[in-house]
XYZ file of C-alpha atoms in Angstrom:
340
model
C 4.492 -26.591 19.118
C 2.022 -25.237 17.039
C 2.293 -27.966 14.655
C 1.872 -30.561 16.949
C -1.179 -28.875 18.393
C -2.790 -28.697 15.215
C -2.316 -32.366 14.474
C -3.751 -33.332 17.647
C -6.800 -31.154 16.944
C -7.603 -32.852 13.482
C -10.607 -34.833 14.541
C -12.884 -34.653 11.004
C -12.334 -34.727 7.614
C -15.012 -31.612 6.696
C -17.046 -32.092 3.576
C -16.228 -29.625 0.823
C -19.094 -27.669 -0.571
C -20.483 -28.616 -4.306
C -21.466 -25.516 -5.248
C -18.580 -22.912 -6.384
C -18.104 -19.242 -5.721
C -19.285 -16.375 -8.318
C -16.602 -14.082 -9.416
C -17.659 -10.715 -10.494
C -16.966 -6.977 -10.408
C -18.599 -3.910 -9.007
C -17.996 -0.038 -9.122
C -19.650 1.842 -6.304
C -18.579 5.235 -8.031
C -16.946 6.638 -10.898
C -13.392 6.133 -9.792
C -10.537 3.236 -9.830
C -10.215 2.635 -5.967
C -14.287 2.568 -5.750
C -14.382 -0.667 -7.889
C -13.890 -4.339 -6.601
C -13.086 -7.595 -8.043
C -15.754 -9.602 -6.080
C -15.791 -13.390 -5.089
C -19.010 -14.709 -3.257
C -19.703 -18.610 -2.368
C -17.763 -21.846 -1.650
C -14.115 -21.801 -2.693
C -13.156 -24.631 -4.842
C -9.998 -26.015 -6.187
C -10.751 -24.080 -9.631
C -11.425 -20.795 -8.037
C -7.558 -19.421 -8.314
C -7.658 -20.191 -12.116
C -11.190 -18.593 -12.703
C -10.252 -15.711 -10.804
C -6.969 -15.161 -12.173
C -8.541 -14.929 -15.731
C -11.677 -12.792 -14.279
C -8.794 -10.150 -12.915
C -7.409 -9.673 -16.282
C -10.403 -7.635 -17.057
C -11.674 -6.336 -14.169
C -11.303 -3.021 -12.721
C -10.023 -2.011 -9.020
C -7.496 -3.091 -6.681
C -9.271 -4.751 -4.119
C -10.859 -8.408 -3.944
C -14.514 -7.923 -1.891
C -14.711 -11.437 -0.747
C -17.572 -13.379 0.953
C -17.299 -16.950 1.584
C -18.863 -19.880 4.146
C -15.326 -21.455 3.375
C -14.642 -24.483 0.894
C -11.396 -26.346 -0.418
C -8.516 -25.337 1.991
C -5.785 -25.978 -0.967
C -8.092 -23.907 -3.179
C -8.394 -20.940 -0.977
C -4.525 -20.888 -0.302
C -3.754 -21.133 -4.166
C -6.388 -18.242 -4.496
C -4.785 -16.418 -1.833
C -1.305 -16.692 -3.580
C -3.088 -15.570 -6.763
C -4.344 -12.481 -5.073
C -1.069 -11.609 -3.731
C 0.895 -12.117 -6.902
C -1.600 -9.875 -8.689
C -0.523 -7.100 -6.056
C -4.311 -6.840 -4.857
C -5.929 -5.826 -1.615
C -8.775 -7.729 0.103
C -12.008 -6.934 2.050
C -14.330 -9.114 3.665
C -17.666 -7.916 2.528
C -20.371 -8.109 -0.218
C -22.200 -5.420 -2.640
C -25.003 -3.909 -0.886
C -26.431 -0.579 -2.210
C -23.933 2.232 -2.741
C -20.906 0.820 -0.697
C -19.367 -2.322 0.477
C -21.882 -4.056 3.033
C -20.813 -6.727 5.671
C -19.959 -10.523 4.645
C -18.595 -13.545 6.115
C -15.314 -15.411 5.827
C -15.263 -18.662 7.275
C -12.758 -21.605 7.552
C -10.747 -22.110 4.229
C -11.903 -18.458 3.784
C -9.705 -17.040 5.813
C -6.655 -18.409 3.823
C -7.966 -16.519 0.450
C -8.190 -13.488 2.450
C -4.447 -13.374 3.650
C -3.824 -13.187 0.024
C -4.058 -9.252 0.450
C -1.128 -7.604 0.133
C -1.382 -3.815 0.926
C -4.583 -3.986 2.696
C -6.816 -6.594 4.368
C -9.929 -5.376 5.749
C -13.624 -6.063 6.764
C -16.738 -4.264 6.313
C -18.055 -3.448 9.458
C -20.691 -6.351 10.745
C -18.509 -8.907 8.774
C -18.343 -12.108 10.709
C -15.366 -14.001 10.330
C -14.708 -17.821 12.306
C -11.844 -20.276 11.514
C -12.285 -24.113 12.212
C -9.290 -26.071 11.269
C -9.433 -28.200 8.042
C -6.532 -30.512 6.724
C -5.310 -29.467 3.511
C -5.372 -32.870 2.408
C -8.138 -34.636 3.172
C -6.628 -38.147 2.997
C -3.863 -37.219 5.055
C -4.640 -35.120 7.911
C -1.714 -35.489 9.155
C 1.606 -33.456 9.867
C 1.553 -32.629 6.050
C -1.355 -30.528 6.335
C 0.055 -28.482 9.677
C 3.262 -27.740 7.761
C 1.661 -26.281 4.790
C -0.909 -24.291 6.581
C 1.713 -22.894 8.889
C 4.052 -22.036 6.275
C 1.418 -20.175 4.002
C 0.087 -18.169 7.008
C 3.965 -17.076 7.851
C 4.295 -16.344 3.875
C 1.345 -13.933 3.891
C 2.980 -12.134 7.108
C 0.436 -13.271 9.878
C 0.417 -15.233 12.969
C -0.048 -19.046 12.637
C -1.446 -19.217 16.263
C -4.886 -18.351 15.214
C -4.851 -21.825 13.654
C -5.416 -22.988 17.216
C -8.260 -21.240 17.928
C -9.899 -22.961 21.348
C -13.572 -21.913 20.234
C -13.541 -21.896 16.275
C -17.576 -21.150 16.196
C -16.868 -17.947 18.143
C -16.626 -14.734 15.757
C -13.382 -12.960 15.736
C -12.832 -9.886 17.223
C -10.979 -6.922 15.447
C -8.523 -7.128 18.210
C -7.502 -10.547 17.819
C -7.713 -10.071 13.944
C -5.307 -7.348 14.339
C -2.966 -9.159 16.855
C -2.336 -11.840 14.659
C -1.487 -9.795 11.531
C -5.279 -11.073 9.570
C -6.311 -7.596 9.043
C -3.507 -5.029 8.415
C -2.915 -1.843 6.423
C 0.486 -0.705 4.665
C 0.748 2.681 5.348
C 2.211 5.072 2.683
C 5.588 6.090 3.241
C 8.527 7.158 1.820
C 12.160 6.603 3.722
C 14.612 8.380 5.143
C 16.351 10.914 2.612
C 20.075 9.842 1.429
C 22.462 11.942 -0.341
C 25.124 11.869 -3.112
C 27.248 13.634 -5.422
C 26.074 14.748 -8.535
C 28.219 16.472 -10.910
C 29.403 19.493 -8.527
C 26.583 19.546 -6.487
C 24.723 17.106 -3.987
C 21.207 15.822 -4.400
C 19.112 14.284 -1.792
C 16.248 11.503 -2.273
C 13.789 9.714 -0.513
C 12.191 6.536 -1.875
C 8.817 5.140 -1.504
C 8.538 2.119 0.775
C 4.987 0.709 -0.075
C 3.835 0.008 -3.673
C 2.313 2.963 -6.075
C -1.222 3.160 -7.321
C -2.723 3.762 -10.936
C -3.492 7.369 -9.160
C -0.586 7.487 -6.656
C 2.421 6.890 -8.542
C 5.101 8.810 -6.798
C 8.175 6.708 -6.141
C 10.909 9.068 -5.098
C 11.142 12.789 -3.980
C 14.697 14.244 -4.947
C 15.934 17.526 -3.700
C 18.693 19.611 -5.336
C 19.846 23.246 -5.969
C 20.499 24.436 -9.698
C 20.748 27.680 -11.622
C 20.185 29.485 -8.301
C 16.950 27.748 -7.625
C 15.790 25.057 -5.431
C 13.990 22.100 -6.703
C 12.043 19.094 -5.760
C 11.690 16.362 -8.430
C 9.028 13.966 -8.316
C 9.621 10.737 -10.137
C 6.545 8.324 -10.748
C 6.120 5.121 -12.243
C 5.114 4.992 -15.962
C 4.317 7.221 -18.560
C 1.167 9.375 -17.487
C 2.188 12.947 -16.688
C 0.111 15.774 -17.943
C 1.816 19.040 -19.411
C -0.221 21.377 -16.537
C -1.160 20.896 -13.231
C -1.396 22.308 -9.850
C 2.105 22.549 -7.925
C 2.616 23.191 -4.231
C 5.337 22.996 -1.279
C 4.079 22.811 1.889
C 5.819 22.615 5.446
C 5.273 22.565 8.874
C 7.208 23.959 11.921
C 6.346 22.994 15.661
C 5.361 25.333 18.176
C 5.872 25.601 21.481
C 3.532 25.812 24.430
C 1.288 23.022 22.715
C 0.220 24.944 19.736
C -0.534 23.687 16.480
C 2.274 23.248 14.248
C 2.630 26.277 11.816
C 1.840 25.560 8.098
C 3.861 27.203 5.462
C 2.531 26.973 1.486
C 4.440 27.732 -1.102
C 2.347 27.563 -4.712
C 4.508 26.611 -7.364
C 4.050 28.450 -10.665
C 7.763 27.576 -12.388
C 7.366 23.747 -13.000
C 8.037 21.384 -16.040
C 7.030 17.873 -16.805
C 8.553 14.981 -19.259
C 8.553 11.253 -19.784
C 11.397 9.148 -19.764
C 11.593 5.271 -20.653
C 9.833 3.656 -17.780
C 8.822 6.820 -15.467
C 7.352 10.164 -15.447
C 9.155 13.500 -13.756
C 7.636 16.677 -12.412
C 10.269 19.039 -11.326
C 9.213 21.930 -8.928
C 11.357 25.345 -9.121
C 11.189 28.123 -6.576
C 12.975 30.434 -4.684
C 15.944 29.023 -2.207
C 14.935 31.602 0.305
C 11.777 29.763 0.989
C 13.364 26.547 2.273
C 16.267 28.768 4.205
C 14.998 27.125 7.571
C 14.876 23.653 6.861
C 15.978 22.534 10.126
C 12.880 23.945 11.765
C 10.586 21.735 9.436
C 8.772 18.810 11.324
C 6.641 17.738 8.105
C 6.983 18.186 4.314
C 4.488 17.850 1.535
C 5.380 18.294 -2.225
C 2.205 17.878 -4.443
C 1.381 18.187 -8.134
C -2.172 17.877 -8.968
C -3.457 16.783 -12.620
C -6.860 15.634 -13.676
C -7.570 11.819 -13.082
C -7.296 11.094 -16.354
C -3.678 12.012 -16.546
C -2.984 10.334 -13.374
C -4.411 12.041 -10.386
C -2.667 13.665 -7.712
C 0.779 12.780 -6.985
C 2.677 13.691 -3.729
C 4.880 12.933 -1.077
C 4.648 13.717 2.714
C 7.113 12.834 5.131
C 7.738 13.682 8.842
C 11.388 14.856 8.587
C 14.180 13.491 11.174
C 16.944 15.388 12.238
C 19.043 13.554 9.380
C 16.513 14.099 6.539
C 16.792 18.093 7.720
C 20.606 17.964 7.366
C 20.588 16.046 3.955
C 17.956 18.611 2.764
C 20.149 21.416 3.985
C 23.376 19.817 1.975
C 21.345 19.303 -1.290
C 20.217 23.060 -1.212
C 23.581 24.482 -0.161
C 25.681 22.718 -2.392
C 24.342 23.525 -5.857
C 24.838 21.802 -9.166
C 26.524 24.668 -11.378
C 26.496 22.971 -14.677
C 23.191 22.495 -16.706
C 20.750 19.350 -16.257
C 19.111 17.883 -18.459
C 16.390 14.928 -18.157
């Protein structure tokens, strides 16, 4: 139905702007997450290749995009390049000390959909979409099929291709409803257990992708040598010899009171680097975690200087099964020596 409606709506082949987008970079502060790769202007068939070349030397994980549109097929190629590079997208342009509002019209929206973990719009940005055939000389079903397939590939709802009033700016509700703007929440999955030597370990794996200053990908819990341990595994060789380690957990309180927090400052820890990963093992008295089944939220943190990798942490709201897994790991101890 969507494809037939799109084909019926194709009345005009729109002209492609002659000018091309400018690609650059900007940092609003001395931090990786404040840096953006910028695209400003109409998208052409060459923009994807130009962007890929520029991204090799640019800082930041977000594309700051403002464009009046351009070539639809070129915008789809740009969107796929953005996704392959693992970048997020934000509609806006450089303005003062932070991203200011921008515009994203027509074909620009295809490029914007390339953002993986986050697609955001600076407040005040204007987003519109009017259908353009991807193949100017063939404005028939092939354009509709390719556009629909691409939008689904990027995780959005192709229904927005059929907007009844393409001149009307899209509202935040409309953007969210069609999955055009979205944020992948940082999250760790359920704990699972497995035998290890003569004991049991429990592990929770990260569901979203790590970042340069947030590389933790797994939390493992176990008991060994009469101590409880949490092991943070991070991607890459980055870990420092020293840092600030802590384990915090919250238990629910009755009568509508706020959850009670318990924080354990960890002085006994060690760090090491493997072939592809870094490891941080926090050790503490198992009595601190004796009431595991009362824990609602668990947070394990190791803070380092940003030049060493920044703060590595895992936070998870525990399910009843998570709590059983942790209790098993802290009860069935590994008796034999463990080495990294």
